[in-house]
């Protein structure tokens, strides 16, 4: 006969077993890879870095991803250097001056996830500004002075013989729709911004015209995945895996942008416009990424996805008179072969068949 004490002990064990779940629950939980981006909030501009979570690519590599919006490129660099994030977004306009001063630490770029060139200057329809040369004497808006559009547009103006400090005025007007409103209301004469930013403004129904880009635009300003060099060496599989997930997601989105948008909204439903239907939410993502997705693949013939060209750094350094003789500390292509070791056609087929 079972005593009350024995019954209570057995019940306790049974309850604990139920709480723990099946034996498979004792397996080590998936590693979390923290990814820092220089945004004030997560948005679709980094869709190819994050959507692998919804598509199963991260799980295939044995980890899950946590996207962290850190507010600016400088914050991402510091967080990466300190090891507070596993993967950060590196930008040459911030990193190369540090390298020139001989102060570069242990961070290393291992995958180029967006290639040049993604910036433009926009004006109100009917503006007298038709070319970059017409910007002399004008008030140019940027989202903020920590944004990539500020140093890159300065460099382009400088290459055209326009002094970015004396010949134009710069005004920080905020990101997204507020930037478009500032242009619409005449608070600025022109807006320097990047592709996905203009997509957000387009989606808000604010009319604008892009100023014709100059000929021979410098191939500068790509964006890169970076991690600490010792960690890349010690945890190579993780960094290869994250790069591979990004490459797969990029192929998926290129093949079926609508499917990519649906997958992204599953992860970040809060990024949809308030009160929007599913169709409207998907449309908002597509408007934001339509220009950016063209830059996922390298513009160099025969180059593998994610591969890094040192020529881009050399060009940007020369434009800014940064004396850098050795760029090897800042990047590596050593992981690119493994990152691209997957069946791209299988990913494209998955994208075509995706229903959400």
GROMACS .gro file of C-alpha atoms in nm:
model
  356
    1UNK     CA    1   0.000   0.000   0.000
    2UNK     CA    2   0.131   0.346  -0.093
    3UNK     CA    3   0.160   0.585   0.200
    4UNK     CA    4   0.062   0.952   0.173
    5UNK     CA    5   0.430   1.047   0.202
    6UNK     CA    6   0.525   0.818  -0.089
    7UNK     CA    7   0.237   0.949  -0.298
    8UNK     CA    8   0.345   1.311  -0.240
    9UNK     CA    9   0.706   1.227  -0.333
   10UNK     CA   10   0.593   1.052  -0.650
   11UNK     CA   11   0.365   1.344  -0.739
   12UNK     CA   12   0.653   1.588  -0.691
   13UNK     CA   13   0.880   1.391  -0.922
   14UNK     CA   14   0.602   1.364  -1.184
   15UNK     CA   15   0.534   1.738  -1.168
   16UNK     CA   16   0.904   1.815  -1.210
   17UNK     CA   17   0.923   1.583  -1.511
   18UNK     CA   18   0.626   1.761  -1.670
   19UNK     CA   19   0.791   2.100  -1.614
   20UNK     CA   20   1.116   1.987  -1.771
   21UNK     CA   21   0.950   1.826  -2.072
   22UNK     CA   22   1.088   1.531  -2.272
   23UNK     CA   23   1.449   1.413  -2.244
   24UNK     CA   24   1.543   1.617  -2.551
   25UNK     CA   25   1.487   1.925  -2.336
   26UNK     CA   26   1.804   1.834  -2.149
   27UNK     CA   27   2.006   1.911  -2.466
   28UNK     CA   28   2.219   2.223  -2.444
   29UNK     CA   29   2.013   2.527  -2.553
   30UNK     CA   30   2.103   2.701  -2.876
   31UNK     CA   31   2.370   2.968  -2.846
   32UNK     CA   32   2.247   3.327  -2.878
   33UNK     CA   33   2.446   3.547  -3.116
   34UNK     CA   34   2.406   3.914  -3.028
   35UNK     CA   35   2.416   4.136  -3.337
   36UNK     CA   36   2.466   4.511  -3.288
   37UNK     CA   37   2.345   4.756  -3.553
   38UNK     CA   38   2.388   5.133  -3.567
   39UNK     CA   39   2.017   5.213  -3.567
   40UNK     CA   40   1.792   5.373  -3.307
   41UNK     CA   41   1.544   5.090  -3.360
   42UNK     CA   42   1.540   4.771  -3.566
   43UNK     CA   43   1.407   4.825  -3.917
   44UNK     CA   44   1.407   4.654  -4.256
   45UNK     CA   45   1.743   4.800  -4.360
   46UNK     CA   46   1.906   4.504  -4.181
   47UNK     CA   47   1.653   4.245  -4.296
   48UNK     CA   48   1.914   4.009  -4.446
   49UNK     CA   49   2.103   3.996  -4.115
   50UNK     CA   50   1.800   3.899  -3.907
   51UNK     CA   51   1.546   3.713  -4.121
   52UNK     CA   52   1.749   3.391  -4.110
   53UNK     CA   53   1.591   3.340  -3.769
   54UNK     CA   54   1.246   3.303  -3.925
   55UNK     CA   55   1.368   3.097  -4.221
   56UNK     CA   56   1.550   2.837  -4.015
   57UNK     CA   57   1.901   2.926  -4.133
   58UNK     CA   58   2.025   3.016  -3.785
   59UNK     CA   59   1.888   2.695  -3.636
   60UNK     CA   60   2.074   2.497  -3.904
   61UNK     CA   61   2.395   2.660  -3.781
   62UNK     CA   62   2.317   2.589  -3.414
   63UNK     CA   63   2.233   2.934  -3.280
   64UNK     CA   64   1.965   3.198  -3.255
   65UNK     CA   65   2.012   3.569  -3.320
   66UNK     CA   66   1.925   3.869  -3.105
   67UNK     CA   67   1.931   4.198  -3.295
   68UNK     CA   68   2.031   4.500  -3.085
   69UNK     CA   69   1.978   4.859  -3.203
   70UNK     CA   70   2.264   5.053  -3.043
   71UNK     CA   71   2.187   5.399  -3.178
   72UNK     CA   72   2.496   5.473  -3.388
   73UNK     CA   73   2.805   5.334  -3.558
   74UNK     CA   74   3.039   5.449  -3.281
   75UNK     CA   75   2.834   5.260  -3.023
   76UNK     CA   76   2.848   4.944  -3.233
   77UNK     CA   77   3.225   4.969  -3.266
   78UNK     CA   78   3.269   5.012  -2.891
   79UNK     CA   79   3.030   4.724  -2.815
   80UNK     CA   80   3.217   4.495  -3.055
   81UNK     CA   81   3.558   4.592  -2.919
   82UNK     CA   82   3.439   4.525  -2.563
   83UNK     CA   83   3.277   4.195  -2.655
   84UNK     CA   84   2.930   4.314  -2.555
   85UNK     CA   85   2.801   4.197  -2.894
   86UNK     CA   86   2.922   3.897  -3.093
   87UNK     CA   87   2.876   4.054  -3.436
   88UNK     CA   88   2.866   4.425  -3.515
   89UNK     CA   89   2.821   4.636  -3.825
   90UNK     CA   90   3.141   4.805  -3.939
   91UNK     CA   91   3.152   5.117  -4.158
   92UNK     CA   92   3.471   5.255  -4.319
   93UNK     CA   93   3.386   5.622  -4.253
   94UNK     CA   94   3.415   5.555  -3.880
   95UNK     CA   95   3.675   5.279  -3.877
   96UNK     CA   96   3.939   5.403  -4.122
   97UNK     CA   97   4.029   5.719  -3.925
   98UNK     CA   98   4.094   5.496  -3.622
   99UNK     CA   99   4.317   5.274  -3.834
  100UNK     CA  100   4.500   5.580  -3.967
  101UNK     CA  101   4.578   5.689  -3.610
  102UNK     CA  102   4.722   5.347  -3.532
  103UNK     CA  103   4.453   5.287  -3.270
  104UNK     CA  104   4.265   4.998  -3.432
  105UNK     CA  105   4.191   4.720  -3.185
  106UNK     CA  106   4.100   4.354  -3.231
  107UNK     CA  107   3.784   4.386  -3.441
  108UNK     CA  108   3.791   4.240  -3.790
  109UNK     CA  109   3.547   4.261  -4.082
  110UNK     CA  110   3.470   3.919  -4.229
  111UNK     CA  111   3.172   3.970  -4.464
  112UNK     CA  112   3.048   4.263  -4.673
  113UNK     CA  113   2.671   4.253  -4.648
  114UNK     CA  114   2.595   4.572  -4.842
  115UNK     CA  115   2.807   4.695  -5.132
  116UNK     CA  116   2.850   5.051  -5.257
  117UNK     CA  117   2.680   5.268  -5.353
  118UNK     CA  118   2.361   5.333  -5.154
  119UNK     CA  119   2.346   5.709  -5.090
  120UNK     CA  120   2.171   5.982  -5.284
  121UNK     CA  121   2.066   6.343  -5.254
  122UNK     CA  122   1.697   6.426  -5.295
  123UNK     CA  123   1.514   6.755  -5.350
  124UNK     CA  124   1.152   6.867  -5.371
  125UNK     CA  125   0.995   6.817  -5.715
  126UNK     CA  126   1.060   7.122  -5.930
  127UNK     CA  127   1.375   7.225  -5.741
  128UNK     CA  128   1.643   7.417  -5.930
  129UNK     CA  129   1.900   7.168  -5.796
  130UNK     CA  130   1.953   6.920  -6.079
  131UNK     CA  131   2.314   6.814  -6.021
  132UNK     CA  132   2.552   6.785  -5.728
  133UNK     CA  133   2.732   7.097  -5.848
  134UNK     CA  134   2.408   7.290  -5.780
  135UNK     CA  135   2.436   7.206  -5.409
  136UNK     CA  136   2.696   7.476  -5.356
  137UNK     CA  137   2.553   7.731  -5.116
  138UNK     CA  138   2.264   7.506  -5.016
  139UNK     CA  139   2.144   7.369  -4.683
  140UNK     CA  140   2.174   6.990  -4.693
  141UNK     CA  141   1.988   6.777  -4.441
  142UNK     CA  142   2.114   6.449  -4.295
  143UNK     CA  143   1.945   6.218  -4.046
  144UNK     CA  144   2.216   6.296  -3.791
  145UNK     CA  145   2.588   6.361  -3.798
  146UNK     CA  146   2.661   6.005  -3.688
  147UNK     CA  147   2.484   5.862  -3.990
  148UNK     CA  148   2.682   5.724  -4.283
  149UNK     CA  149   2.523   5.965  -4.531
  150UNK     CA  150   2.707   6.260  -4.375
  151UNK     CA  151   3.072   6.154  -4.428
  152UNK     CA  152   3.002   5.980  -4.758
  153UNK     CA  153   2.821   6.278  -4.914
  154UNK     CA  154   3.097   6.508  -4.787
  155UNK     CA  155   3.349   6.290  -4.968
  156UNK     CA  156   3.154   6.300  -5.293
  157UNK     CA  157   3.123   6.679  -5.278
  158UNK     CA  158   3.493   6.706  -5.205
  159UNK     CA  159   3.571   6.493  -5.512
  160UNK     CA  160   3.373   6.746  -5.720
  161UNK     CA  161   3.569   7.044  -5.590
  162UNK     CA  162   3.301   7.157  -5.342
  163UNK     CA  163   3.433   7.233  -4.993
  164UNK     CA  164   3.197   7.045  -4.758
  165UNK     CA  165   3.283   7.278  -4.470
  166UNK     CA  166   3.261   7.614  -4.644
  167UNK     CA  167   3.043   7.575  -4.953
  168UNK     CA  168   2.737   7.407  -4.798
  169UNK     CA  169   2.546   7.405  -4.470
  170UNK     CA  170   2.457   7.080  -4.294
  171UNK     CA  171   2.148   7.026  -4.077
  172UNK     CA  172   2.048   6.718  -3.877
  173UNK     CA  173   1.675   6.663  -3.938
  174UNK     CA  174   1.605   6.318  -3.792
  175UNK     CA  175   1.556   5.980  -3.954
  176UNK     CA  176   1.277   5.845  -4.173
  177UNK     CA  177   0.957   6.044  -4.222
  178UNK     CA  178   1.075   6.352  -4.024
  179UNK     CA  179   1.362   6.388  -4.272
  180UNK     CA  180   1.114   6.384  -4.561
  181UNK     CA  181   0.891   6.637  -4.385
  182UNK     CA  182   1.187   6.873  -4.334
  183UNK     CA  183   1.250   6.865  -4.709
  184UNK     CA  184   0.882   6.899  -4.794
  185UNK     CA  185   0.844   7.206  -4.569
  186UNK     CA  186   1.156   7.377  -4.698
  187UNK     CA  187   1.357   7.355  -4.376
  188UNK     CA  188   1.639   7.222  -4.595
  189UNK     CA  189   1.718   7.257  -4.965
  190UNK     CA  190   1.823   6.897  -5.015
  191UNK     CA  191   1.836   6.572  -4.823
  192UNK     CA  192   2.136   6.337  -4.823
  193UNK     CA  193   2.021   5.992  -4.719
  194UNK     CA  194   2.055   5.623  -4.797
  195UNK     CA  195   1.841   5.381  -4.995
  196UNK     CA  196   1.620   5.232  -4.725
  197UNK     CA  197   1.569   5.576  -4.569
  198UNK     CA  198   1.435   5.710  -4.895
  199UNK     CA  199   1.215   5.400  -4.918
  200UNK     CA  200   1.051   5.491  -4.587
  201UNK     CA  201   0.988   5.846  -4.713
  202UNK     CA  202   0.845   5.713  -5.039
  203UNK     CA  203   0.616   5.486  -4.839
  204UNK     CA  204   0.484   5.786  -4.645
  205UNK     CA  205   0.373   5.947  -4.971
  206UNK     CA  206   0.617   6.239  -4.952
  207UNK     CA  207   0.722   6.337  -5.306
  208UNK     CA  208   1.089   6.386  -5.382
  209UNK     CA  209   1.330   6.371  -5.673
  210UNK     CA  210   1.677   6.221  -5.665
  211UNK     CA  211   1.954   6.445  -5.792
  212UNK     CA  212   2.148   6.286  -6.077
  213UNK     CA  213   2.452   6.108  -5.944
  214UNK     CA  214   2.792   6.231  -6.064
  215UNK     CA  215   2.983   6.028  -6.317
  216UNK     CA  216   3.257   5.799  -6.184
  217UNK     CA  217   3.101   5.780  -5.840
  218UNK     CA  218   3.361   5.642  -5.596
  219UNK     CA  219   3.299   5.284  -5.484
  220UNK     CA  220   3.308   5.362  -5.114
  221UNK     CA  221   3.094   5.309  -4.809
  222UNK     CA  222   3.013   4.940  -4.799
  223UNK     CA  223   2.893   4.788  -4.472
  224UNK     CA  224   3.050   4.489  -4.306
  225UNK     CA  225   2.998   4.220  -4.046
  226UNK     CA  226   3.271   4.226  -3.783
  227UNK     CA  227   3.377   4.037  -3.475
  228UNK     CA  228   3.679   4.020  -3.248
  229UNK     CA  229   3.970   3.856  -3.430
  230UNK     CA  230   4.057   3.615  -3.144
  231UNK     CA  231   3.693   3.507  -3.122
  232UNK     CA  232   3.668   3.456  -3.498
  233UNK     CA  233   3.968   3.226  -3.474
  234UNK     CA  234   3.844   3.041  -3.166
  235UNK     CA  235   3.475   3.022  -3.266
  236UNK     CA  236   3.514   3.007  -3.642
  237UNK     CA  237   3.204   2.792  -3.696
  238UNK     CA  238   2.979   3.053  -3.534
  239UNK     CA  239   3.104   3.338  -3.751
  240UNK     CA  240   3.098   3.126  -4.065
  241UNK     CA  241   2.746   3.022  -3.968
  242UNK     CA  242   2.624   3.376  -3.921
  243UNK     CA  243   2.781   3.480  -4.251
  244UNK     CA  244   2.622   3.182  -4.424
  245UNK     CA  245   2.281   3.263  -4.275
  246UNK     CA  246   2.318   3.620  -4.404
  247UNK     CA  247   2.418   3.498  -4.750
  248UNK     CA  248   2.126   3.255  -4.764
  249UNK     CA  249   1.884   3.525  -4.648
  250UNK     CA  250   2.021   3.762  -4.912
  251UNK     CA  251   1.962   3.503  -5.186
  252UNK     CA  252   1.612   3.435  -5.050
  253UNK     CA  253   1.516   3.805  -5.051
  254UNK     CA  254   1.664   3.864  -5.396
  255UNK     CA  255   1.453   3.578  -5.532
  256UNK     CA  256   1.128   3.672  -5.357
  257UNK     CA  257   1.130   4.010  -5.179
  258UNK     CA  258   0.765   3.971  -5.075
  259UNK     CA  259   0.841   3.643  -4.899
  260UNK     CA  260   1.137   3.806  -4.726
  261UNK     CA  261   0.915   4.091  -4.607
  262UNK     CA  262   0.659   3.846  -4.465
  263UNK     CA  263   0.928   3.654  -4.280
  264UNK     CA  264   1.073   3.977  -4.138
  265UNK     CA  265   0.733   4.092  -4.012
  266UNK     CA  266   0.689   3.760  -3.831
  267UNK     CA  267   1.001   3.844  -3.633
  268UNK     CA  268   0.938   4.218  -3.592
  269UNK     CA  269   0.566   4.290  -3.624
  270UNK     CA  270   0.621   4.617  -3.438
  271UNK     CA  271   0.802   4.757  -3.744
  272UNK     CA  272   0.477   4.764  -3.942
  273UNK     CA  273   0.298   5.101  -3.967
  274UNK     CA  274   0.043   5.136  -3.688
  275UNK     CA  275  -0.301   5.014  -3.789
  276UNK     CA  276  -0.182   4.867  -4.119
  277UNK     CA  277  -0.318   4.550  -4.273
  278UNK     CA  278  -0.081   4.262  -4.350
  279UNK     CA  279  -0.075   4.368  -4.714
  280UNK     CA  280   0.007   4.728  -4.621
  281UNK     CA  281   0.277   4.613  -4.378
  282UNK     CA  282   0.443   4.397  -4.643
  283UNK     CA  283   0.426   4.686  -4.888
  284UNK     CA  284   0.599   4.916  -4.638
  285UNK     CA  285   0.889   4.672  -4.603
  286UNK     CA  286   0.918   4.631  -4.980
  287UNK     CA  287   0.927   5.008  -5.028
  288UNK     CA  288   1.205   5.035  -4.772
  289UNK     CA  289   1.425   4.757  -4.913
  290UNK     CA  290   1.365   4.787  -5.289
  291UNK     CA  291   1.688   4.980  -5.346
  292UNK     CA  292   1.898   4.801  -5.084
  293UNK     CA  293   1.850   4.443  -5.202
  294UNK     CA  294   2.027   4.526  -5.529
  295UNK     CA  295   2.341   4.581  -5.322
  296UNK     CA  296   2.354   4.239  -5.156
  297UNK     CA  297   2.561   4.092  -5.438
  298UNK     CA  298   2.909   4.222  -5.520
  299UNK     CA  299   2.931   4.451  -5.823
  300UNK     CA  300   3.260   4.286  -5.922
  301UNK     CA  301   3.256   4.012  -6.183
  302UNK     CA  302   3.326   3.668  -6.041
  303UNK     CA  303   3.332   3.783  -5.678
  304UNK     CA  304   3.169   3.563  -5.414
  305UNK     CA  305   2.888   3.701  -5.202
  306UNK     CA  306   3.029   3.880  -4.899
  307UNK     CA  307   3.385   3.905  -5.031
  308UNK     CA  308   3.573   4.224  -4.945
  309UNK     CA  309   3.772   4.445  -5.185
  310UNK     CA  310   4.052   4.646  -5.030
  311UNK     CA  311   4.030   4.891  -5.325
  312UNK     CA  312   3.723   5.044  -5.160
  313UNK     CA  313   3.923   5.128  -4.848
  314UNK     CA  314   4.215   5.264  -5.048
  315UNK     CA  315   3.984   5.498  -5.240
  316UNK     CA  316   3.813   5.630  -4.928
  317UNK     CA  317   4.143   5.680  -4.747
  318UNK     CA  318   4.285   5.881  -5.039
  319UNK     CA  319   3.974   6.098  -5.057
  320UNK     CA  320   4.019   6.192  -4.692
  321UNK     CA  321   4.399   6.213  -4.682
  322UNK     CA  322   4.418   5.931  -4.430
  323UNK     CA  323   4.768   5.788  -4.435
  324UNK     CA  324   4.709   5.412  -4.420
  325UNK     CA  325   4.971   5.181  -4.565
  326UNK     CA  326   4.834   4.850  -4.436
  327UNK     CA  327   4.463   4.761  -4.432
  328UNK     CA  328   4.515   4.395  -4.340
  329UNK     CA  329   4.429   4.446  -3.972
  330UNK     CA  330   4.076   4.553  -4.048
  331UNK     CA  331   3.942   4.275  -4.270
  332UNK     CA  332   3.972   3.914  -4.382
  333UNK     CA  333   3.830   3.708  -4.668
  334UNK     CA  334   3.933   3.384  -4.500
  335UNK     CA  335   3.577   3.279  -4.414
  336UNK     CA  336   3.415   3.362  -4.749
  337UNK     CA  337   3.467   3.021  -4.912
  338UNK     CA  338   3.299   2.838  -4.623
  339UNK     CA  339   3.023   3.097  -4.596
  340UNK     CA  340   2.928   3.039  -4.959
  341UNK     CA  341   2.929   2.660  -4.922
  342UNK     CA  342   2.556   2.606  -4.967
  343UNK     CA  343   2.310   2.527  -5.247
  344UNK     CA  344   2.194   2.869  -5.366
  345UNK     CA  345   1.935   2.722  -5.600
  346UNK     CA  346   1.778   2.533  -5.310
  347UNK     CA  347   1.742   2.865  -5.124
  348UNK     CA  348   1.588   3.032  -5.429
  349UNK     CA  349   1.342   2.743  -5.465
  350UNK     CA  350   1.249   2.782  -5.099
  351UNK     CA  351   1.184   3.152  -5.159
  352UNK     CA  352   0.961   3.082  -5.459
  353UNK     CA  353   0.758   2.831  -5.259
  354UNK     CA  354   0.729   3.040  -4.942
  355UNK     CA  355   0.377   3.127  -4.837
  356UNK     CA  356   0.443   3.263  -4.489
   0.00000   0.00000   0.00000
